[in-house]
mmCIF file with all atom_site columns, C-alpha atoms in Angstrom:
data_model
loop_
_atom_site.group_PDB
_atom_site.id
_atom_site.type_symbol
_atom_site.label_atom_id
_atom_site.label_alt_id
_atom_site.label_comp_id
_atom_site.label_asym_id
_atom_site.label_entity_id
_atom_site.label_seq_id
_atom_site.pdbx_PDB_ins_code
_atom_site.Cartn_x
_atom_site.Cartn_y
_atom_site.Cartn_z
_atom_site.occupancy
_atom_site.B_iso_or_equiv
_atom_site.pdbx_formal_charge
_atom_site.auth_seq_id
_atom_site.auth_comp_id
_atom_site.auth_asym_id
_atom_site.auth_atom_id
_atom_site.pdbx_PDB_model_num
ATOM 1   C CA . UNK H 1 1   ? -70.651 -32.868 46.512 1.00 0.00 ? 189 UNK H CA 1
ATOM 2   C CA . UNK H 1 2   ? -69.245 -30.017 44.420 1.00 0.00 ? 190 UNK H CA 1
ATOM 3   C CA . UNK H 1 3   ? -66.428 -30.694 41.964 1.00 0.00 ? 191 UNK H CA 1
ATOM 4   C CA . UNK H 1 4   ? -63.980 -28.663 44.062 1.00 0.00 ? 192 UNK H CA 1
ATOM 5   C CA . UNK H 1 5   ? -64.842 -30.808 47.105 1.00 0.00 ? 193 UNK H CA 1
ATOM 6   C CA . UNK H 1 6   ? -64.330 -33.981 45.078 1.00 0.00 ? 194 UNK H CA 1
ATOM 7   C CA . UNK H 1 7   ? -60.954 -32.774 43.847 1.00 0.00 ? 195 UNK H CA 1
ATOM 8   C CA . UNK H 1 8   ? -59.957 -31.782 47.399 1.00 0.00 ? 196 UNK H CA 1
ATOM 9   C CA . UNK H 1 9   ? -60.915 -35.274 48.656 1.00 0.00 ? 197 UNK H CA 1
ATOM 10  C CA . UNK H 1 10  ? -58.656 -36.911 46.072 1.00 0.00 ? 198 UNK H CA 1
ATOM 11  C CA . UNK H 1 11  ? -55.744 -34.510 46.667 1.00 0.00 ? 199 UNK H CA 1
ATOM 12  C CA . UNK H 1 12  ? -55.944 -35.178 50.422 1.00 0.00 ? 200 UNK H CA 1
ATOM 13  C CA . UNK H 1 13  ? -56.159 -38.950 49.802 1.00 0.00 ? 201 UNK H CA 1
ATOM 14  C CA . UNK H 1 14  ? -53.034 -38.926 47.619 1.00 0.00 ? 202 UNK H CA 1
ATOM 15  C CA . UNK H 1 15  ? -51.178 -36.667 50.056 1.00 0.00 ? 203 UNK H CA 1
ATOM 16  C CA . UNK H 1 16  ? -52.117 -38.397 53.302 1.00 0.00 ? 204 UNK H CA 1
ATOM 17  C CA . UNK H 1 17  ? -52.498 -42.052 52.297 1.00 0.00 ? 205 UNK H CA 1
ATOM 18  C CA . UNK H 1 18  ? -50.006 -42.484 49.458 1.00 0.00 ? 206 UNK H CA 1
ATOM 19  C CA . UNK H 1 19  ? -47.364 -39.804 49.999 1.00 0.00 ? 207 UNK H CA 1
ATOM 20  C CA . UNK H 1 20  ? -47.348 -39.834 53.804 1.00 0.00 ? 208 UNK H CA 1
ATOM 21  C CA . UNK H 1 21  ? -48.278 -43.514 54.210 1.00 0.00 ? 209 UNK H CA 1
ATOM 22  C CA . UNK H 1 22  ? -50.901 -42.686 56.842 1.00 0.00 ? 210 UNK H CA 1
ATOM 23  C CA . UNK H 1 23  ? -53.263 -45.644 56.492 1.00 0.00 ? 211 UNK H CA 1
ATOM 24  C CA . UNK H 1 24  ? -54.870 -45.197 59.917 1.00 0.00 ? 212 UNK H CA 1
ATOM 25  C CA . UNK H 1 25  ? -57.343 -42.689 58.439 1.00 0.00 ? 213 UNK H CA 1
ATOM 26  C CA . UNK H 1 26  ? -58.300 -44.590 55.262 1.00 0.00 ? 214 UNK H CA 1
ATOM 27  C CA . UNK H 1 27  ? -61.909 -44.926 56.412 1.00 0.00 ? 215 UNK H CA 1
ATOM 28  C CA . UNK H 1 28  ? -62.301 -41.134 56.276 1.00 0.00 ? 216 UNK H CA 1
ATOM 29  C CA . UNK H 1 29  ? -61.580 -41.313 52.534 1.00 0.00 ? 217 UNK H CA 1
ATOM 30  C CA . UNK H 1 30  ? -63.126 -44.656 51.565 1.00 0.00 ? 218 UNK H CA 1
ATOM 31  C CA . UNK H 1 31  ? -66.799 -45.550 51.214 1.00 0.00 ? 219 UNK H CA 1
ATOM 32  C CA . UNK H 1 32  ? -67.820 -48.723 53.141 1.00 0.00 ? 220 UNK H CA 1
ATOM 33  C CA . UNK H 1 33  ? -68.420 -50.470 49.775 1.00 0.00 ? 221 UNK H CA 1
ATOM 34  C CA . UNK H 1 34  ? -64.991 -49.413 48.409 1.00 0.00 ? 222 UNK H CA 1
ATOM 35  C CA . UNK H 1 35  ? -63.458 -51.585 45.670 1.00 0.00 ? 223 UNK H CA 1
ATOM 36  C CA . UNK H 1 36  ? -59.949 -51.222 44.264 1.00 0.00 ? 224 UNK H CA 1
ATOM 37  C CA . UNK H 1 37  ? -59.465 -52.741 40.817 1.00 0.00 ? 225 UNK H CA 1
ATOM 38  C CA . UNK H 1 38  ? -55.735 -51.965 40.648 1.00 0.00 ? 226 UNK H CA 1
ATOM 39  C CA . UNK H 1 39  ? -54.229 -53.958 43.515 1.00 0.00 ? 227 UNK H CA 1
ATOM 40  C CA . UNK H 1 40  ? -51.705 -56.740 42.889 1.00 0.00 ? 228 UNK H CA 1
ATOM 41  C CA . UNK H 1 41  ? -53.017 -60.286 42.547 1.00 0.00 ? 229 UNK H CA 1
ATOM 42  C CA . UNK H 1 42  ? -53.679 -61.959 45.861 1.00 0.00 ? 230 UNK H CA 1
ATOM 43  C CA . UNK H 1 43  ? -54.655 -58.787 47.747 1.00 0.00 ? 231 UNK H CA 1
ATOM 44  C CA . UNK H 1 44  ? -58.296 -58.321 48.647 1.00 0.00 ? 232 UNK H CA 1
ATOM 45  C CA . UNK H 1 45  ? -59.845 -55.614 46.409 1.00 0.00 ? 233 UNK H CA 1
ATOM 46  C CA . UNK H 1 46  ? -61.077 -53.549 49.361 1.00 0.00 ? 234 UNK H CA 1
ATOM 47  C CA . UNK H 1 47  ? -59.817 -51.171 52.059 1.00 0.00 ? 235 UNK H CA 1
ATOM 48  C CA . UNK H 1 48  ? -57.837 -53.976 53.712 1.00 0.00 ? 236 UNK H CA 1
ATOM 49  C CA . UNK H 1 49  ? -56.002 -54.747 50.474 1.00 0.00 ? 237 UNK H CA 1
ATOM 50  C CA . UNK H 1 50  ? -55.336 -51.067 49.830 1.00 0.00 ? 238 UNK H CA 1
ATOM 51  C CA . UNK H 1 51  ? -53.862 -50.676 53.325 1.00 0.00 ? 239 UNK H CA 1
ATOM 52  C CA . UNK H 1 52  ? -51.619 -53.716 52.731 1.00 0.00 ? 240 UNK H CA 1
ATOM 53  C CA . UNK H 1 53  ? -50.460 -52.309 49.377 1.00 0.00 ? 241 UNK H CA 1
ATOM 54  C CA . UNK H 1 54  ? -49.712 -48.815 50.745 1.00 0.00 ? 242 UNK H CA 1
ATOM 55  C CA . UNK H 1 55  ? -47.819 -50.346 53.676 1.00 0.00 ? 243 UNK H CA 1
ATOM 56  C CA . UNK H 1 56  ? -45.847 -52.618 51.330 1.00 0.00 ? 244 UNK H CA 1
ATOM 57  C CA . UNK H 1 57  ? -44.932 -49.721 49.046 1.00 0.00 ? 245 UNK H CA 1
ATOM 58  C CA . UNK H 1 58  ? -43.752 -47.689 52.038 1.00 0.00 ? 246 UNK H CA 1
ATOM 59  C CA . UNK H 1 59  ? -41.514 -50.570 53.186 1.00 0.00 ? 247 UNK H CA 1
ATOM 60  C CA . UNK H 1 60  ? -39.612 -50.276 49.900 1.00 0.00 ? 248 UNK H CA 1
ATOM 61  C CA . UNK H 1 61  ? -39.930 -46.616 48.933 1.00 0.00 ? 249 UNK H CA 1
ATOM 62  C CA . UNK H 1 62  ? -40.309 -43.045 50.036 1.00 0.00 ? 250 UNK H CA 1
ATOM 63  C CA . UNK H 1 63  ? -43.001 -42.280 47.436 1.00 0.00 ? 251 UNK H CA 1
ATOM 64  C CA . UNK H 1 64  ? -44.083 -38.918 46.111 1.00 0.00 ? 252 UNK H CA 1
ATOM 65  C CA . UNK H 1 65  ? -47.063 -38.799 43.771 1.00 0.00 ? 253 UNK H CA 1
ATOM 66  C CA . UNK H 1 66  ? -47.328 -35.552 41.825 1.00 0.00 ? 254 UNK H CA 1
ATOM 67  C CA . UNK H 1 67  ? -50.693 -34.732 40.286 1.00 0.00 ? 255 UNK H CA 1
ATOM 68  C CA . UNK H 1 68  ? -49.931 -33.457 36.793 1.00 0.00 ? 256 UNK H CA 1
ATOM 69  C CA . UNK H 1 69  ? -53.552 -33.131 35.674 1.00 0.00 ? 257 UNK H CA 1
ATOM 70  C CA . UNK H 1 70  ? -56.815 -33.470 37.613 1.00 0.00 ? 258 UNK H CA 1
ATOM 71  C CA . UNK H 1 71  ? -60.158 -33.718 35.847 1.00 0.00 ? 259 UNK H CA 1
ATOM 72  C CA . UNK H 1 72  ? -63.508 -34.003 37.583 1.00 0.00 ? 260 UNK H CA 1
ATOM 73  C CA . UNK H 1 73  ? -67.138 -34.497 36.726 1.00 0.00 ? 261 UNK H CA 1
ATOM 74  C CA . UNK H 1 74  ? -69.957 -35.321 39.129 1.00 0.00 ? 262 UNK H CA 1
ATOM 75  C CA . UNK H 1 75  ? -69.066 -38.549 40.934 1.00 0.00 ? 263 UNK H CA 1
ATOM 76  C CA . UNK H 1 76  ? -65.716 -39.067 39.184 1.00 0.00 ? 264 UNK H CA 1
ATOM 77  C CA . UNK H 1 77  ? -62.128 -37.793 39.246 1.00 0.00 ? 265 UNK H CA 1
ATOM 78  C CA . UNK H 1 78  ? -59.300 -38.694 36.890 1.00 0.00 ? 266 UNK H CA 1
ATOM 79  C CA . UNK H 1 79  ? -55.620 -37.996 37.541 1.00 0.00 ? 267 UNK H CA 1
ATOM 80  C CA . UNK H 1 80  ? -52.570 -38.037 35.331 1.00 0.00 ? 268 UNK H CA 1
ATOM 81  C CA . UNK H 1 81  ? -49.684 -38.509 37.719 1.00 0.00 ? 269 UNK H CA 1
ATOM 82  C CA . UNK H 1 82  ? -45.960 -38.884 37.989 1.00 0.00 ? 270 UNK H CA 1
ATOM 83  C CA . UNK H 1 83  ? -44.461 -40.952 40.781 1.00 0.00 ? 271 UNK H CA 1
ATOM 84  C CA . UNK H 1 84  ? -41.032 -40.362 42.281 1.00 0.00 ? 272 UNK H CA 1
ATOM 85  C CA . UNK H 1 85  ? -39.994 -43.399 44.321 1.00 0.00 ? 273 UNK H CA 1
ATOM 86  C CA . UNK H 1 86  ? -36.854 -43.235 46.456 1.00 0.00 ? 274 UNK H CA 1
ATOM 87  C CA . UNK H 1 87  ? -35.806 -46.870 46.789 1.00 0.00 ? 275 UNK H CA 1
ATOM 88  C CA . UNK H 1 88  ? -35.184 -47.526 50.502 1.00 0.00 ? 276 UNK H CA 1
ATOM 89  C CA . UNK H 1 89  ? -36.007 -51.235 50.876 1.00 0.00 ? 277 UNK H CA 1
ATOM 90  C CA . UNK H 1 90  ? -36.190 -54.489 48.919 1.00 0.00 ? 278 UNK H CA 1
ATOM 91  C CA . UNK H 1 91  ? -38.590 -54.315 45.939 1.00 0.00 ? 279 UNK H CA 1
ATOM 92  C CA . UNK H 1 92  ? -39.233 -57.353 43.730 1.00 0.00 ? 280 UNK H CA 1
ATOM 93  C CA . UNK H 1 93  ? -35.987 -58.864 45.001 1.00 0.00 ? 281 UNK H CA 1
ATOM 94  C CA . UNK H 1 94  ? -33.911 -55.726 44.318 1.00 0.00 ? 282 UNK H CA 1
ATOM 95  C CA . UNK H 1 95  ? -32.093 -54.457 47.430 1.00 0.00 ? 283 UNK H CA 1
ATOM 96  C CA . UNK H 1 96  ? -32.382 -50.778 48.316 1.00 0.00 ? 284 UNK H CA 1
ATOM 97  C CA . UNK H 1 97  ? -30.305 -48.600 45.997 1.00 0.00 ? 285 UNK H CA 1
ATOM 98  C CA . UNK H 1 98  ? -31.107 -45.181 47.437 1.00 0.00 ? 286 UNK H CA 1
ATOM 99  C CA . UNK H 1 99  ? -31.938 -44.057 43.892 1.00 0.00 ? 287 UNK H CA 1
ATOM 100 C CA . UNK H 1 100 ? -35.192 -42.428 42.840 1.00 0.00 ? 288 UNK H CA 1
ATOM 101 C CA . UNK H 1 101 ? -37.188 -44.147 40.103 1.00 0.00 ? 289 UNK H CA 1
ATOM 102 C CA . UNK H 1 102 ? -39.715 -42.073 38.180 1.00 0.00 ? 290 UNK H CA 1
ATOM 103 C CA . UNK H 1 103 ? -42.779 -43.348 36.376 1.00 0.00 ? 291 UNK H CA 1
ATOM 104 C CA . UNK H 1 104 ? -46.143 -42.066 35.252 1.00 0.00 ? 292 UNK H CA 1
ATOM 105 C CA . UNK H 1 105 ? -49.699 -43.206 35.027 1.00 0.00 ? 293 UNK H CA 1
ATOM 106 C CA . UNK H 1 106 ? -53.364 -42.560 35.565 1.00 0.00 ? 294 UNK H CA 1
ATOM 107 C CA . UNK H 1 107 ? -55.719 -42.968 38.502 1.00 0.00 ? 295 UNK H CA 1
ATOM 108 C CA . UNK H 1 108 ? -59.503 -42.989 38.228 1.00 0.00 ? 296 UNK H CA 1
ATOM 109 C CA . UNK H 1 109 ? -61.818 -42.555 41.198 1.00 0.00 ? 297 UNK H CA 1
ATOM 110 C CA . UNK H 1 110 ? -65.568 -42.937 41.584 1.00 0.00 ? 298 UNK H CA 1
ATOM 111 C CA . UNK H 1 111 ? -67.049 -40.972 44.489 1.00 0.00 ? 299 UNK H CA 1
ATOM 112 C CA . UNK H 1 112 ? -70.284 -41.654 46.356 1.00 0.00 ? 300 UNK H CA 1
ATOM 113 C CA . UNK H 1 113 ? -71.626 -39.969 49.479 1.00 0.00 ? 301 UNK H CA 1
ATOM 114 C CA . UNK H 1 114 ? -68.473 -37.861 49.769 1.00 0.00 ? 302 UNK H CA 1
ATOM 115 C CA . UNK H 1 115 ? -66.049 -40.812 49.788 1.00 0.00 ? 303 UNK H CA 1
ATOM 116 C CA . UNK H 1 116 ? -64.134 -42.913 47.281 1.00 0.00 ? 304 UNK H CA 1
ATOM 117 C CA . UNK H 1 117 ? -66.123 -45.984 46.261 1.00 0.00 ? 305 UNK H CA 1
ATOM 118 C CA . UNK H 1 118 ? -63.950 -47.230 43.358 1.00 0.00 ? 306 UNK H CA 1
ATOM 119 C CA . UNK H 1 119 ? -60.345 -46.879 42.269 1.00 0.00 ? 307 UNK H CA 1
ATOM 120 C CA . UNK H 1 120 ? -58.618 -47.979 39.087 1.00 0.00 ? 308 UNK H CA 1
ATOM 121 C CA . UNK H 1 121 ? -55.038 -47.267 38.060 1.00 0.00 ? 309 UNK H CA 1
ATOM 122 C CA . UNK H 1 122 ? -52.687 -47.729 35.158 1.00 0.00 ? 310 UNK H CA 1
ATOM 123 C CA . UNK H 1 123 ? -49.107 -47.153 36.328 1.00 0.00 ? 311 UNK H CA 1
ATOM 124 C CA . UNK H 1 124 ? -45.940 -48.287 34.576 1.00 0.00 ? 312 UNK H CA 1
ATOM 125 C CA . UNK H 1 125 ? -44.442 -50.549 37.258 1.00 0.00 ? 313 UNK H CA 1
ATOM 126 C CA . UNK H 1 126 ? -42.112 -52.156 34.706 1.00 0.00 ? 314 UNK H CA 1
ATOM 127 C CA . UNK H 1 127 ? -40.379 -48.797 34.262 1.00 0.00 ? 315 UNK H CA 1
ATOM 128 C CA . UNK H 1 128 ? -39.740 -48.695 38.013 1.00 0.00 ? 316 UNK H CA 1
ATOM 129 C CA . UNK H 1 129 ? -38.309 -52.223 38.031 1.00 0.00 ? 317 UNK H CA 1
ATOM 130 C CA . UNK H 1 130 ? -36.098 -51.461 35.016 1.00 0.00 ? 318 UNK H CA 1
ATOM 131 C CA . UNK H 1 131 ? -34.702 -48.295 36.628 1.00 0.00 ? 319 UNK H CA 1
ATOM 132 C CA . UNK H 1 132 ? -34.054 -50.093 39.917 1.00 0.00 ? 320 UNK H CA 1
ATOM 133 C CA . UNK H 1 133 ? -32.284 -52.972 38.167 1.00 0.00 ? 321 UNK H CA 1
ATOM 134 C CA . UNK H 1 134 ? -30.060 -50.465 36.355 1.00 0.00 ? 322 UNK H CA 1
ATOM 135 C CA . UNK H 1 135 ? -29.335 -48.637 39.619 1.00 0.00 ? 323 UNK H CA 1
ATOM 136 C CA . UNK H 1 136 ? -28.589 -51.948 41.371 1.00 0.00 ? 324 UNK H CA 1
ATOM 137 C CA . UNK H 1 137 ? -26.058 -52.862 38.681 1.00 0.00 ? 325 UNK H CA 1
ATOM 138 C CA . UNK H 1 138 ? -24.365 -49.453 38.950 1.00 0.00 ? 326 UNK H CA 1
ATOM 139 C CA . UNK H 1 139 ? -24.176 -49.589 42.743 1.00 0.00 ? 327 UNK H CA 1
ATOM 140 C CA . UNK H 1 140 ? -23.194 -53.263 42.909 1.00 0.00 ? 328 UNK H CA 1
ATOM 141 C CA . UNK H 1 141 ? -26.394 -54.351 44.679 1.00 0.00 ? 329 UNK H CA 1
ATOM 142 C CA . UNK H 1 142 ? -27.355 -57.909 43.842 1.00 0.00 ? 330 UNK H CA 1
ATOM 143 C CA . UNK H 1 143 ? -31.016 -58.882 43.451 1.00 0.00 ? 331 UNK H CA 1
ATOM 144 C CA . UNK H 1 144 ? -32.148 -61.430 46.029 1.00 0.00 ? 332 UNK H CA 1
ATOM 145 C CA . UNK H 1 145 ? -32.619 -64.909 44.625 1.00 0.00 ? 333 UNK H CA 1
ATOM 146 C CA . UNK H 1 146 ? -33.185 -68.300 46.197 1.00 0.00 ? 334 UNK H CA 1
ATOM 147 C CA . UNK H 1 147 ? -29.397 -68.685 46.402 1.00 0.00 ? 335 UNK H CA 1
ATOM 148 C CA . UNK H 1 148 ? -28.470 -65.361 48.003 1.00 0.00 ? 336 UNK H CA 1
ATOM 149 C CA . UNK H 1 149 ? -31.323 -64.698 50.399 1.00 0.00 ? 337 UNK H CA 1
#
């Protein structure tokens, strides 16, 4: 697979799976032996876990991942990204604020036989939570706790 084909695979994966939330076509992007080393604890580190995570993110946000930098070498792609997350549903107990949180990070992909076989990510989720808590305070939204549902 040429480097331009690898980069195109990753751009389409980000666009279709993450930005659009279309998880029905994950198998076209993912190798049968796919492993994801970046999923939250408790989720299986495979295509099933990735689908669950994408679906969960889309229940709380309208996400837009912007690829700021895209590096490739044979069998590997690395992204520096920014994420713009419009908060439309409960996230970590914070009710929807309608505000957009912005964070940044890195995604690393290993590619085999024309599909993604491994994914790793380092994304600042604490920055998202901090921004949403600030927005919730400004809009009067109260985080959900055991006492308020």
